[in-house]
mmCIF file of C-alpha atoms in Angstrom:
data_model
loop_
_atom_site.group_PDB
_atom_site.id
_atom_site.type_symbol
_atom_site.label_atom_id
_atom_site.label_comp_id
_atom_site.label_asym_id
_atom_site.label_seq_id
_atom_site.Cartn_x
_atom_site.Cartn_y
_atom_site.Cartn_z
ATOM 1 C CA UNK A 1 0.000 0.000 0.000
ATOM 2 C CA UNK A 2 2.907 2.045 0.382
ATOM 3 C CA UNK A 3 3.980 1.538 -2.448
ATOM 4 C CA UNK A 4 1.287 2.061 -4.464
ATOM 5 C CA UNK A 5 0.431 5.695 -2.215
ATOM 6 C CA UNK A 6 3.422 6.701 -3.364
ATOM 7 C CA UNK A 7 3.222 5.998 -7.043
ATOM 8 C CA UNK A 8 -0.221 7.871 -6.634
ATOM 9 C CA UNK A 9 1.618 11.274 -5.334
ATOM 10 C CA UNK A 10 4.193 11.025 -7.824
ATOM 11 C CA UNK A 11 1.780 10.883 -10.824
ATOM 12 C CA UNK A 12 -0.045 13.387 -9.410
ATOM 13 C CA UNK A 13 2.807 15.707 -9.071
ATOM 14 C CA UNK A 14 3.497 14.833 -12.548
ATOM 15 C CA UNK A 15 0.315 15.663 -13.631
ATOM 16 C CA UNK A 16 0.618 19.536 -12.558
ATOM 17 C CA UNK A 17 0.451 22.165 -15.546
ATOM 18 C CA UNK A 18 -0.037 25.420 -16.511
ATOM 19 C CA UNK A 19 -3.772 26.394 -16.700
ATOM 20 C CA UNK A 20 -5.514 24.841 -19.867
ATOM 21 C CA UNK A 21 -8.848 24.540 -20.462
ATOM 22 C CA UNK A 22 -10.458 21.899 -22.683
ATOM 23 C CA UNK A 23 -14.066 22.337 -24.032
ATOM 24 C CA UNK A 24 -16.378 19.983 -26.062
ATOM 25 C CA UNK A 25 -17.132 21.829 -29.309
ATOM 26 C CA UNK A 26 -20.531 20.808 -30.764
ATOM 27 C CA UNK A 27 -21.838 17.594 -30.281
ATOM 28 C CA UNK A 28 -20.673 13.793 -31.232
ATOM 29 C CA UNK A 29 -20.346 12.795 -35.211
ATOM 30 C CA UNK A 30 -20.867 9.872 -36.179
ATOM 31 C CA UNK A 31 -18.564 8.394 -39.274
ATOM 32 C CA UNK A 32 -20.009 5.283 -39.784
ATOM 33 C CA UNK A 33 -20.288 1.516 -38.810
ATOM 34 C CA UNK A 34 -17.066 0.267 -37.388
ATOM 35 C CA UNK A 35 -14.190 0.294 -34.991
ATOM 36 C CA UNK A 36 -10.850 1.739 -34.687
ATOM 37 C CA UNK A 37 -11.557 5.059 -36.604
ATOM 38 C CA UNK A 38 -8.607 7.287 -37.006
ATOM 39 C CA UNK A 39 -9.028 10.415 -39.313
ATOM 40 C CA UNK A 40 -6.435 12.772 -40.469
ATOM 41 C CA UNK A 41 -7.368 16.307 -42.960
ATOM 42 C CA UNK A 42 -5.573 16.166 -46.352
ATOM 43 C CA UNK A 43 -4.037 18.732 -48.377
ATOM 44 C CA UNK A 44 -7.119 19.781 -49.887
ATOM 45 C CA UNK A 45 -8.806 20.372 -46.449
ATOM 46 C CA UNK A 46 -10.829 17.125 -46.823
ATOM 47 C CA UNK A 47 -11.243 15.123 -43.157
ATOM 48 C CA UNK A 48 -10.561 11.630 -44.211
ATOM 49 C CA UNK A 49 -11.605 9.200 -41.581
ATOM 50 C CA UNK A 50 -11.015 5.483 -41.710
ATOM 51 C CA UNK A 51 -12.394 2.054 -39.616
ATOM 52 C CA UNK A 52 -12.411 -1.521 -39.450
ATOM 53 C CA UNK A 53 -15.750 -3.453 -39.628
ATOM 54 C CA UNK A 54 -15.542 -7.102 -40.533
ATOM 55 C CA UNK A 55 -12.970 -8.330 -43.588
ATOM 56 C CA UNK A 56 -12.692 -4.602 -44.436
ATOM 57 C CA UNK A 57 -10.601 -1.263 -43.840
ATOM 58 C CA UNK A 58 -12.803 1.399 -44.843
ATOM 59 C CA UNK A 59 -12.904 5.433 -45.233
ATOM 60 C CA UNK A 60 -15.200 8.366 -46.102
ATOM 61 C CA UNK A 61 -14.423 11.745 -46.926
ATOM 62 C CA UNK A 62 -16.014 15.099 -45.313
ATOM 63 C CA UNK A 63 -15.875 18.538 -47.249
ATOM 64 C CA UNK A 64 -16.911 20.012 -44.353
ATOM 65 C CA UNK A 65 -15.010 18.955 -41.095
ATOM 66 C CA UNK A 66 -17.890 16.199 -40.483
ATOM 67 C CA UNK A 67 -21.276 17.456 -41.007
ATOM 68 C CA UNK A 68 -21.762 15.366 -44.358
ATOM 69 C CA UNK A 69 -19.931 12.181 -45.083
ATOM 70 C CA UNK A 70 -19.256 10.360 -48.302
ATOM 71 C CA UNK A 71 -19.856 6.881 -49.554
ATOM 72 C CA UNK A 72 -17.704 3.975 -48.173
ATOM 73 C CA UNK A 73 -14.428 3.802 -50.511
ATOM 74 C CA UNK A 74 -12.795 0.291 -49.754
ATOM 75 C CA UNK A 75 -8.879 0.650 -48.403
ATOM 76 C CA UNK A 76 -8.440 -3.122 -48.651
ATOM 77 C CA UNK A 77 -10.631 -6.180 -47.997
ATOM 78 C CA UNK A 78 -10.026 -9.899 -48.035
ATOM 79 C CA UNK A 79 -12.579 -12.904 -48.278
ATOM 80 C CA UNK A 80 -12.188 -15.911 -45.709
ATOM 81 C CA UNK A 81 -9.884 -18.320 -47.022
ATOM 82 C CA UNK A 82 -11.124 -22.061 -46.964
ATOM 83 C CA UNK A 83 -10.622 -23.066 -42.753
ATOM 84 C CA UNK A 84 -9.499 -19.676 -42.087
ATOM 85 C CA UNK A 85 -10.119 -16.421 -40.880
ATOM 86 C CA UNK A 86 -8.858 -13.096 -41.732
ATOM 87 C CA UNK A 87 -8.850 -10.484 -39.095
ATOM 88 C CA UNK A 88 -7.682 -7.197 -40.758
ATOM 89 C CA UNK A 89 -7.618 -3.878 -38.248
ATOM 90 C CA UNK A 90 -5.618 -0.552 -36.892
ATOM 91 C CA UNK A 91 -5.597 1.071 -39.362
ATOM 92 C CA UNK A 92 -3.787 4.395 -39.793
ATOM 93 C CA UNK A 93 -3.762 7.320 -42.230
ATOM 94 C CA UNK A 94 -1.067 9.276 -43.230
ATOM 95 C CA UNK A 95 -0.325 11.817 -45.528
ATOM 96 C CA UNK A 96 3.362 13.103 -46.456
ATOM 97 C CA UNK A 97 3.466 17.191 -45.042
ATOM 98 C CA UNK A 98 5.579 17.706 -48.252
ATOM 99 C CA UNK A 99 3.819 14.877 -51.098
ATOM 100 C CA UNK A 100 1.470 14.974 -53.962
ATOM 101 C CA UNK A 101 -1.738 16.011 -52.715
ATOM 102 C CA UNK A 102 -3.539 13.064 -53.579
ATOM 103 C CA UNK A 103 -1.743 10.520 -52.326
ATOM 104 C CA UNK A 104 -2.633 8.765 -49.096
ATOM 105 C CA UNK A 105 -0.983 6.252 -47.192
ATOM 106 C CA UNK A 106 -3.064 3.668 -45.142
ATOM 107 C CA UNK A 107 -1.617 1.239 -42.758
ATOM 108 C CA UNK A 108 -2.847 -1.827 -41.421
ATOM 109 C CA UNK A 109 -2.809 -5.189 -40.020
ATOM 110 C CA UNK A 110 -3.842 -8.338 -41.589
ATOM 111 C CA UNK A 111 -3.185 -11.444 -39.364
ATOM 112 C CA UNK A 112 -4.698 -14.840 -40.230
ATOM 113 C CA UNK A 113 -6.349 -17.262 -37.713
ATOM 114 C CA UNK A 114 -7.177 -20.889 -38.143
ATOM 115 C CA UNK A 115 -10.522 -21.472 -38.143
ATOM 116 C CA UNK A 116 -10.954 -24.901 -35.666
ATOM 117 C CA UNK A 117 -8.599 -23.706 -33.187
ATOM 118 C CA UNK A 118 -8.466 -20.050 -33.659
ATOM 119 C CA UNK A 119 -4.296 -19.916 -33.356
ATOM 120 C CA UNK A 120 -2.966 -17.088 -35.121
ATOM 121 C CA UNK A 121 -1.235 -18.468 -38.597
ATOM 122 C CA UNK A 122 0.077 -15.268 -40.123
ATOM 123 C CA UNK A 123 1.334 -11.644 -38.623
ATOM 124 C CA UNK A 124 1.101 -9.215 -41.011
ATOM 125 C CA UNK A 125 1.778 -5.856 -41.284
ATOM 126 C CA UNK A 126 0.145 -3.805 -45.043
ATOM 127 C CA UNK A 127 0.667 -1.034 -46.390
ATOM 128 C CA UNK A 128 -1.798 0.197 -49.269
ATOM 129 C CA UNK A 129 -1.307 4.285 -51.365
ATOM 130 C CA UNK A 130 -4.226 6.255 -52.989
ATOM 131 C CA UNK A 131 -3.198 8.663 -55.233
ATOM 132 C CA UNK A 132 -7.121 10.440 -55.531
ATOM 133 C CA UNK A 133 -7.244 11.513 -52.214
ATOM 134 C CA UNK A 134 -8.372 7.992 -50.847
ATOM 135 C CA UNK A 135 -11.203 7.111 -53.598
ATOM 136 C CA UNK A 136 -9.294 4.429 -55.289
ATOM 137 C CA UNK A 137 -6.851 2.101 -53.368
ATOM 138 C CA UNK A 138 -4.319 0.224 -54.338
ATOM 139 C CA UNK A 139 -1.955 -2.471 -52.523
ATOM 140 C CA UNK A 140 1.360 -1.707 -52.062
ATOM 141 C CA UNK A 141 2.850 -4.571 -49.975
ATOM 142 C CA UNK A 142 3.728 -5.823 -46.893
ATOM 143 C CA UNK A 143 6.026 -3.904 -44.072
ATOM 144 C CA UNK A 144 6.718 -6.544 -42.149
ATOM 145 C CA UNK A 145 5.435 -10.396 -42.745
ATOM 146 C CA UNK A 146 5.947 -13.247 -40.019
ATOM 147 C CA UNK A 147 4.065 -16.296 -38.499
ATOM 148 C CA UNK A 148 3.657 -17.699 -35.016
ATOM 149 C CA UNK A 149 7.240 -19.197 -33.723
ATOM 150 C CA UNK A 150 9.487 -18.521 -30.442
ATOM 151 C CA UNK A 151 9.996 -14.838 -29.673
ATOM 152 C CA UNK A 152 7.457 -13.784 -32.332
ATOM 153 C CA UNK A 153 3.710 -13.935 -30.754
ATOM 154 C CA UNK A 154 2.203 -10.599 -32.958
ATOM 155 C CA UNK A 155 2.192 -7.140 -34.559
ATOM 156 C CA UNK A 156 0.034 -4.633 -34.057
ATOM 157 C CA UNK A 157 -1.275 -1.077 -34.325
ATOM 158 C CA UNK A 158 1.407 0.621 -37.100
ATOM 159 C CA UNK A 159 1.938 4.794 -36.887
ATOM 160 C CA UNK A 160 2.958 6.268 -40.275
ATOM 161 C CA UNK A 161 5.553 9.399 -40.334
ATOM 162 C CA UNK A 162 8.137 11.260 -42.381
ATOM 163 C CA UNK A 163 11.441 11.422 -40.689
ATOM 164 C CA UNK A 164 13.884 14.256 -40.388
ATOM 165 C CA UNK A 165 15.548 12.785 -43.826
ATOM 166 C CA UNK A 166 12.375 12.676 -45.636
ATOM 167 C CA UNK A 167 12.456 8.611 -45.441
ATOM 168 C CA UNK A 168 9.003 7.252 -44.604
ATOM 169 C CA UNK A 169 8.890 5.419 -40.854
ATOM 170 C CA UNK A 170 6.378 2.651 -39.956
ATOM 171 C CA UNK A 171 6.107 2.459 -35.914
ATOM 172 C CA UNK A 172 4.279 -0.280 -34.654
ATOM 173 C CA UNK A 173 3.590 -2.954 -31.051
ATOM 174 C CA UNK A 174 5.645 -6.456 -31.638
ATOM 175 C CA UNK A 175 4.508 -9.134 -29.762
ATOM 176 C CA UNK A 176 7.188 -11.492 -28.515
ATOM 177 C CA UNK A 177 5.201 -13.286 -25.540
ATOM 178 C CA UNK A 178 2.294 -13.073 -23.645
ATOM 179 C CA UNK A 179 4.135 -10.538 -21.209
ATOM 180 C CA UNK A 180 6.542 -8.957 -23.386
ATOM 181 C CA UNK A 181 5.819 -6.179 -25.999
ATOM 182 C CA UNK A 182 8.234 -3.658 -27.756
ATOM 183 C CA UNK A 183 7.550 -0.549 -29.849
ATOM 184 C CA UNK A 184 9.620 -0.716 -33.164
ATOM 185 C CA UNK A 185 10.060 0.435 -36.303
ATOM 186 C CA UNK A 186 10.867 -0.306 -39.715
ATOM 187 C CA UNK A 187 12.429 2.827 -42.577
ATOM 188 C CA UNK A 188 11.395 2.861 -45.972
ATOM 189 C CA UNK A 189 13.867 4.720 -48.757
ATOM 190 C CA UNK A 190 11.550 4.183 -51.480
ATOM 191 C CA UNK A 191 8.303 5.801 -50.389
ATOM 192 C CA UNK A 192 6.644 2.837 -49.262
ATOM 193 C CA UNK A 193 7.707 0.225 -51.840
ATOM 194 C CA UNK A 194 10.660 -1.317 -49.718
ATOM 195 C CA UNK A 195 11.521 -1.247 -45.943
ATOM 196 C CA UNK A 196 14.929 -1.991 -44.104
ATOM 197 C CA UNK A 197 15.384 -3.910 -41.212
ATOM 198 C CA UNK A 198 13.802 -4.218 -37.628
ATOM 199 C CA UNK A 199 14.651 -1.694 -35.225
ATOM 200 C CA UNK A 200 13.719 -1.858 -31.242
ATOM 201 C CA UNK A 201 12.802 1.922 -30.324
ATOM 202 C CA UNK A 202 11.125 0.871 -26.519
ATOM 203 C CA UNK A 203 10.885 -2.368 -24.384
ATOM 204 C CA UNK A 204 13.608 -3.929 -25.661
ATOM 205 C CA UNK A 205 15.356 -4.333 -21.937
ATOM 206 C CA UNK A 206 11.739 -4.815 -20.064
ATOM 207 C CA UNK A 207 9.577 -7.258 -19.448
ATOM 208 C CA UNK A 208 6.908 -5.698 -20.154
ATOM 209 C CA UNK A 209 3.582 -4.761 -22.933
ATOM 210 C CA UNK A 210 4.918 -1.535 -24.594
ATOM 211 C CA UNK A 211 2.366 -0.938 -27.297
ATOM 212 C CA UNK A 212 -0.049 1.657 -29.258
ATOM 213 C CA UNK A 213 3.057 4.158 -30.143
ATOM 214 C CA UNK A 214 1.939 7.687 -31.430
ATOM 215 C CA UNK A 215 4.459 10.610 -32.230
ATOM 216 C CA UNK A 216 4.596 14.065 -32.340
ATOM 217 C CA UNK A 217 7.077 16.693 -33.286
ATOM 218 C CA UNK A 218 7.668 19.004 -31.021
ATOM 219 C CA UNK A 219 9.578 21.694 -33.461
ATOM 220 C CA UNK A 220 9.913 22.516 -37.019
ATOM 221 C CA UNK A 221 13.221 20.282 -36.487
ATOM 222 C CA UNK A 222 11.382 17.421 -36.764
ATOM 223 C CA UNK A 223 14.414 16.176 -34.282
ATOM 224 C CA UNK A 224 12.639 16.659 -30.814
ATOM 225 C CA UNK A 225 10.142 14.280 -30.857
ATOM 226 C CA UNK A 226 7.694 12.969 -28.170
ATOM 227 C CA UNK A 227 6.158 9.318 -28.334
ATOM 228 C CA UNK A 228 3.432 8.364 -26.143
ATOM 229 C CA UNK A 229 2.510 4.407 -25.468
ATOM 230 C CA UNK A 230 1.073 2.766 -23.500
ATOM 231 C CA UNK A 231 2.551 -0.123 -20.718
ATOM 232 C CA UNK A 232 1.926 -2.154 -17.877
ATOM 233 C CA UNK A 233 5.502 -1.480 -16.110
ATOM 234 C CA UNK A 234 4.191 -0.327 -13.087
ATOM 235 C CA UNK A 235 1.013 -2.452 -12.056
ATOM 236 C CA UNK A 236 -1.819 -1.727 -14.431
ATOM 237 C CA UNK A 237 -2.046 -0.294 -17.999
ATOM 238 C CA UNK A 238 -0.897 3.176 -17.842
ATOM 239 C CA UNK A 239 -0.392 6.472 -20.550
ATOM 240 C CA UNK A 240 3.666 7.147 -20.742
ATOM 241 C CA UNK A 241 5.671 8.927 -23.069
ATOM 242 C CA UNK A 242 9.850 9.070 -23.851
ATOM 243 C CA UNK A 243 11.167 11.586 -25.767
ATOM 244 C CA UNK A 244 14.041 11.729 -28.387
ATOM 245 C CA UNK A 245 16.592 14.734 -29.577
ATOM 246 C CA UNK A 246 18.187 12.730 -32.621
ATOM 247 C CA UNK A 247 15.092 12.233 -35.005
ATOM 248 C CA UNK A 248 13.819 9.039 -33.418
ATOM 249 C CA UNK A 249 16.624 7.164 -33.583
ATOM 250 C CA UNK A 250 16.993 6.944 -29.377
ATOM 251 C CA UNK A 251 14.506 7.442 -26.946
ATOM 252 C CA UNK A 252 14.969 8.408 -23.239
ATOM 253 C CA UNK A 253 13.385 9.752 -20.551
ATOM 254 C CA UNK A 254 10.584 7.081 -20.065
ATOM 255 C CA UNK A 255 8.037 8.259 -17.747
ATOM 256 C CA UNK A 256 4.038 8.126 -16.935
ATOM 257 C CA UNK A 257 1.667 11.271 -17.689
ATOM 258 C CA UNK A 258 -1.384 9.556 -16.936
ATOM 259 C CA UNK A 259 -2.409 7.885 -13.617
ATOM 260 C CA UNK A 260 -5.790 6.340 -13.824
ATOM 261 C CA UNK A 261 -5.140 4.525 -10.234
ATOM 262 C CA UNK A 262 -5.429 8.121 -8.929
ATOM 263 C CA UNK A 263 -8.985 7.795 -9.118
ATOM 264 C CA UNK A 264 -9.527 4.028 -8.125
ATOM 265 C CA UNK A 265 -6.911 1.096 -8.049
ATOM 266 C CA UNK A 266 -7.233 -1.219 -10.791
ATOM 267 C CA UNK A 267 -8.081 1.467 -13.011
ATOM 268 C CA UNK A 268 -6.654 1.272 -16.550
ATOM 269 C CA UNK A 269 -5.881 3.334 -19.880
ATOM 270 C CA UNK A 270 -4.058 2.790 -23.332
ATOM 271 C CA UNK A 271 -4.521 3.357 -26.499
ATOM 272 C CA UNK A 272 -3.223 6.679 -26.588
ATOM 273 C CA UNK A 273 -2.528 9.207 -29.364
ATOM 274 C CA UNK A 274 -1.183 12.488 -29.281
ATOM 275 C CA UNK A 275 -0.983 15.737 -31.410
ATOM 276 C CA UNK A 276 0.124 19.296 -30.638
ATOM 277 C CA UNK A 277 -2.421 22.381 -31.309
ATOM 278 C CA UNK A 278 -1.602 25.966 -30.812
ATOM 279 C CA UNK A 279 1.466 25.096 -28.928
ATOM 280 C CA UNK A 280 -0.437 22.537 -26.839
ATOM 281 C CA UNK A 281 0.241 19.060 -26.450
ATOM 282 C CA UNK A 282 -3.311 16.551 -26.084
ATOM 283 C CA UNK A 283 -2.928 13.341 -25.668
ATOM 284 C CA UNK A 284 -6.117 10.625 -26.340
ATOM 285 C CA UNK A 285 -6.677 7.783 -24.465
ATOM 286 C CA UNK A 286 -9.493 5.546 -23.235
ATOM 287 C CA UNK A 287 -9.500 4.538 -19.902
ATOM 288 C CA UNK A 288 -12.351 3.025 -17.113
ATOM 289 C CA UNK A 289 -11.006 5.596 -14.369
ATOM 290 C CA UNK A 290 -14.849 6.007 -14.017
ATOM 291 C CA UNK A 291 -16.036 2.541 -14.472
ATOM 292 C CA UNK A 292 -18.090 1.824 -11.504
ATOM 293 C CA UNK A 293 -16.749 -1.728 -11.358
ATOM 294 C CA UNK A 294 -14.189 -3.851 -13.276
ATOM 295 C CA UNK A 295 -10.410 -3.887 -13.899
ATOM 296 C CA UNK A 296 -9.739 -5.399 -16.350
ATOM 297 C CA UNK A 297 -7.818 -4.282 -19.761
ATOM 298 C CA UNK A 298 -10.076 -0.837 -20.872
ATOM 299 C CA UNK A 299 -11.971 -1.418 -23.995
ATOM 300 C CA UNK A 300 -15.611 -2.247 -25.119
ATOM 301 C CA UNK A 301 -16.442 -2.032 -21.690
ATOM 302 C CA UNK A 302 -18.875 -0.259 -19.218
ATOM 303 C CA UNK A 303 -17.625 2.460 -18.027
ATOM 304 C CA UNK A 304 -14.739 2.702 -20.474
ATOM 305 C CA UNK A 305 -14.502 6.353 -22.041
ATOM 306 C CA UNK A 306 -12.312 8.640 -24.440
ATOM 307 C CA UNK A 307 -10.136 11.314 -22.678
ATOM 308 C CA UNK A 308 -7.496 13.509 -23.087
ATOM 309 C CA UNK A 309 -4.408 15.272 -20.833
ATOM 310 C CA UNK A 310 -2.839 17.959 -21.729
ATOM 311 C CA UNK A 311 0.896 19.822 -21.412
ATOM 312 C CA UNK A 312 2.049 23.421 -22.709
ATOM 313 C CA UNK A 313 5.606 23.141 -21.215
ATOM 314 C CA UNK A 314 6.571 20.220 -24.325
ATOM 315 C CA UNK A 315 5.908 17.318 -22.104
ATOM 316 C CA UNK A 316 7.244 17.816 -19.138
ATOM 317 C CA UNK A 317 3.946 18.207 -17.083
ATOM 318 C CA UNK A 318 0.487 17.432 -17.692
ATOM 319 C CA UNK A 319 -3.170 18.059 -16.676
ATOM 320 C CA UNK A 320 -6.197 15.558 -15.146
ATOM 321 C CA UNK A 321 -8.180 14.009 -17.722
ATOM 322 C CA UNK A 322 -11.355 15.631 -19.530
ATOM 323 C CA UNK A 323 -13.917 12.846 -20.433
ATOM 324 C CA UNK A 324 -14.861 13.793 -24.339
ATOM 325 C CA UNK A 325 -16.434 10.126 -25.750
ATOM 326 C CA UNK A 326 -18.133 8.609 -23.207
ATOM 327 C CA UNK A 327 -18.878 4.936 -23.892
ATOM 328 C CA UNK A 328 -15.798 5.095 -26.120
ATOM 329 C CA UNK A 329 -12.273 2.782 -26.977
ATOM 330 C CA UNK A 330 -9.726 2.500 -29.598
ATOM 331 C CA UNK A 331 -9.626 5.982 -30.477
ATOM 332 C CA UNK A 332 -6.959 8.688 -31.889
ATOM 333 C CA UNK A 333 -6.965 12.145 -32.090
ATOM 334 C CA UNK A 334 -6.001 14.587 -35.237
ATOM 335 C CA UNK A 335 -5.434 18.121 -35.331
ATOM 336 C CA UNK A 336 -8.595 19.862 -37.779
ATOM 337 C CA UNK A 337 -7.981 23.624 -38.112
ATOM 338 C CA UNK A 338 -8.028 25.209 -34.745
ATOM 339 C CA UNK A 339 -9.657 22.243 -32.714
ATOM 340 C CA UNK A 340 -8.907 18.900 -32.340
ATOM 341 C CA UNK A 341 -10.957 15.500 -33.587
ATOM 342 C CA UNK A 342 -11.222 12.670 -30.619
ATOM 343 C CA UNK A 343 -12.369 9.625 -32.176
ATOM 344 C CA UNK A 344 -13.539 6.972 -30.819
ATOM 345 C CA UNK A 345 -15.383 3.088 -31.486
ATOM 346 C CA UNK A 346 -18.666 3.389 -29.476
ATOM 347 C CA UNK A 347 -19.266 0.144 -28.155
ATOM 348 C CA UNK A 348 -22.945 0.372 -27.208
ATOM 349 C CA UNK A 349 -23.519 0.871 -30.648
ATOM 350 C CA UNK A 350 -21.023 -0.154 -33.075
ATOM 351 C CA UNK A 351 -20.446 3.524 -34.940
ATOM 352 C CA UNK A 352 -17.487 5.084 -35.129
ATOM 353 C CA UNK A 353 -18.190 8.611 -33.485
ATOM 354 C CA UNK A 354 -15.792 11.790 -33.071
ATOM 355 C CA UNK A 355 -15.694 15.131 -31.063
ATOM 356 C CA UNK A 356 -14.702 18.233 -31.848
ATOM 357 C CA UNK A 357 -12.329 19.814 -28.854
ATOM 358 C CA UNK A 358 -10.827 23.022 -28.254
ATOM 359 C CA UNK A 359 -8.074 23.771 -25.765
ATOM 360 C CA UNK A 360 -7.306 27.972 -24.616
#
């Protein structure tokens, strides 16, 4: 108990900022029919959001930051094979600050599952381009391929960026046991077409589930960068971020931002994404701080909601949690003009649904 009081006053600490104030702006969107939605506004000022439902990655387009929504354009989908299953999901947008502006990257994973028994038979991680502004897809290969074997138990939930040389980086969770987790990352010189070799980024000395990676620059460098993830190093799922000055190549400084035990113990969050607006950092998350029972892992359950911290000092502190999704999971965040887009799957009903923030 000691122990765990004093992990409680040390978040908290932590968790002291400058005064910020977060406000819901409008009321919940709904995208569509589906999990996982992540959304990001092109170079045409089109809000492109994407989501999993079934065999299928899926997006729709907005002219007008939400209020009308296009027809479903298909990303990539994939029929059962015979005794089979194919579970495709995460899916992430991302397009280049500095590329054509129709061309949209979409990751993805596409694992395959024996039917019978249910055991994973393939770990996949996809990459597919549009180069309409996410109309008509196209399949562009696989980042990383591998199948069930010692040391390799899955890979999951890829983040899409441009690195300080202009070489396209694929961040993602890799599974190695049932306890052990590591963020890497692979580097593509071709745009996509090819990638190099594995690289550990977080984890790699821990025993522990380091996964969901997000990134933000913190300057025009594109060399001070901040990556929030989320772990179970120190009892429950928690939000934690390290921070690198070289590009992404090291990362140091590994610490926890967000303390859902500070409400109850047992409380969880993950899932996080983060973004900077107006010189704010907001970081996304679902958690089950409110939940009024339950412990376990936070998502598609009662109680289990979309929130965000914040910091205006880069990182180095950050504010309580503002509910924004309630009965909300597996969520990101994107920065749309001056306000921010929390997404979010809504459980109860099976939509993907969004809200408009604003931080001042």
């Amino acid at each position: 108990m000691r122990y765990h009081s004093l992990l409680t006053s040390l978040t908290a600490l932590l968790a002291t900022t400058s005064a910020v104030t977060v406000r819901l702006d409008g009321k919940p969107i709904t995208i569509g029919d589906g999990g996982y939605p992540r959304a990001i506004v092109r170079h045409d000022g089109n809000l492109t959001a994407s989501y999993a439902r079934g065999n299928s990655i899926i997006v729709r387009h907005s002219p007008d930051r939400g209020e009308i929504w296009s027809d479903e354009y298909i990303v990539r989908n994939q029929a059962n094979p015979d005794g089979k299953v194919v579970d495709i999901n995460n899916a992430f947008l991302y397009q280049n600050p500095n590329g054509p502006a129709g061309e949209v990257f979409c990751a993805y994973r596409r694992h395959i599952r024996d039917r019978t028994t249910k055991d994973f038979l393939e770990y996949n991680i996809e990459l597919s381009m549009s180069h309409d502004g996410g109309r008509k897809w196209d399949y562009l290969g696989f980042i990383n391929r591998d199948v069930p074997r010692d040391g390799v138990h899955g890979d999951w939930e890829p983040f899409l960026r441009h690195n300080v040389e202009g070489k396209l980086e694929v961040y993602w969770a890799h599974e190695m046991s049932e306890p052990n987790q590591d963020t890497v990352k692979k580097v593509s010189e071709d745009n996509g077409k090819t990638w190099g070799p594995l690289l550990w980024m977080t984890g790699k000395d821990k025993d522990v589930r380091d996964g969901m990676a997000n990134l933000v620059a913190l300057d025009s460098s594109n060399q001070n960068l901040l990556m929030t993830f989320e772990t179970n190093e120190v009892g429950p799922f928690k939000i934690w971020t390290v921070d690198s000055a070289d590009g992404g190549k090291t990362w140091g400084n590994r610490r926890i931002i967000f303390n859902p035990e500070n409400t109850t113990k047992g409380r969880q969050a993950g899932g996080p994404g983060i973004v900077k607006l107006k010189g704010t950092l907001i970081t996304s998350f679902m958690t089950n701080k409110d939940a009024g029972v339950g412990d376990g892992y936070p998502h598609s359950k009662p109680g289990t909601d979309m929130a965000v911290v914040t910091s205006t000092d880069g990182g180095k502190t950050w504010s309580g949690p503002t509910t924004v999704l309630k009965d909300a999971a597996w969520g990101g965040i994107t920065v749309v003009g001056d306000r921010a887009l929390v997404l979010g799957a809504a459980y109860t009903t099976g939509k993907a649904a969004a809200q408009f923030i604003t931080v001042d």
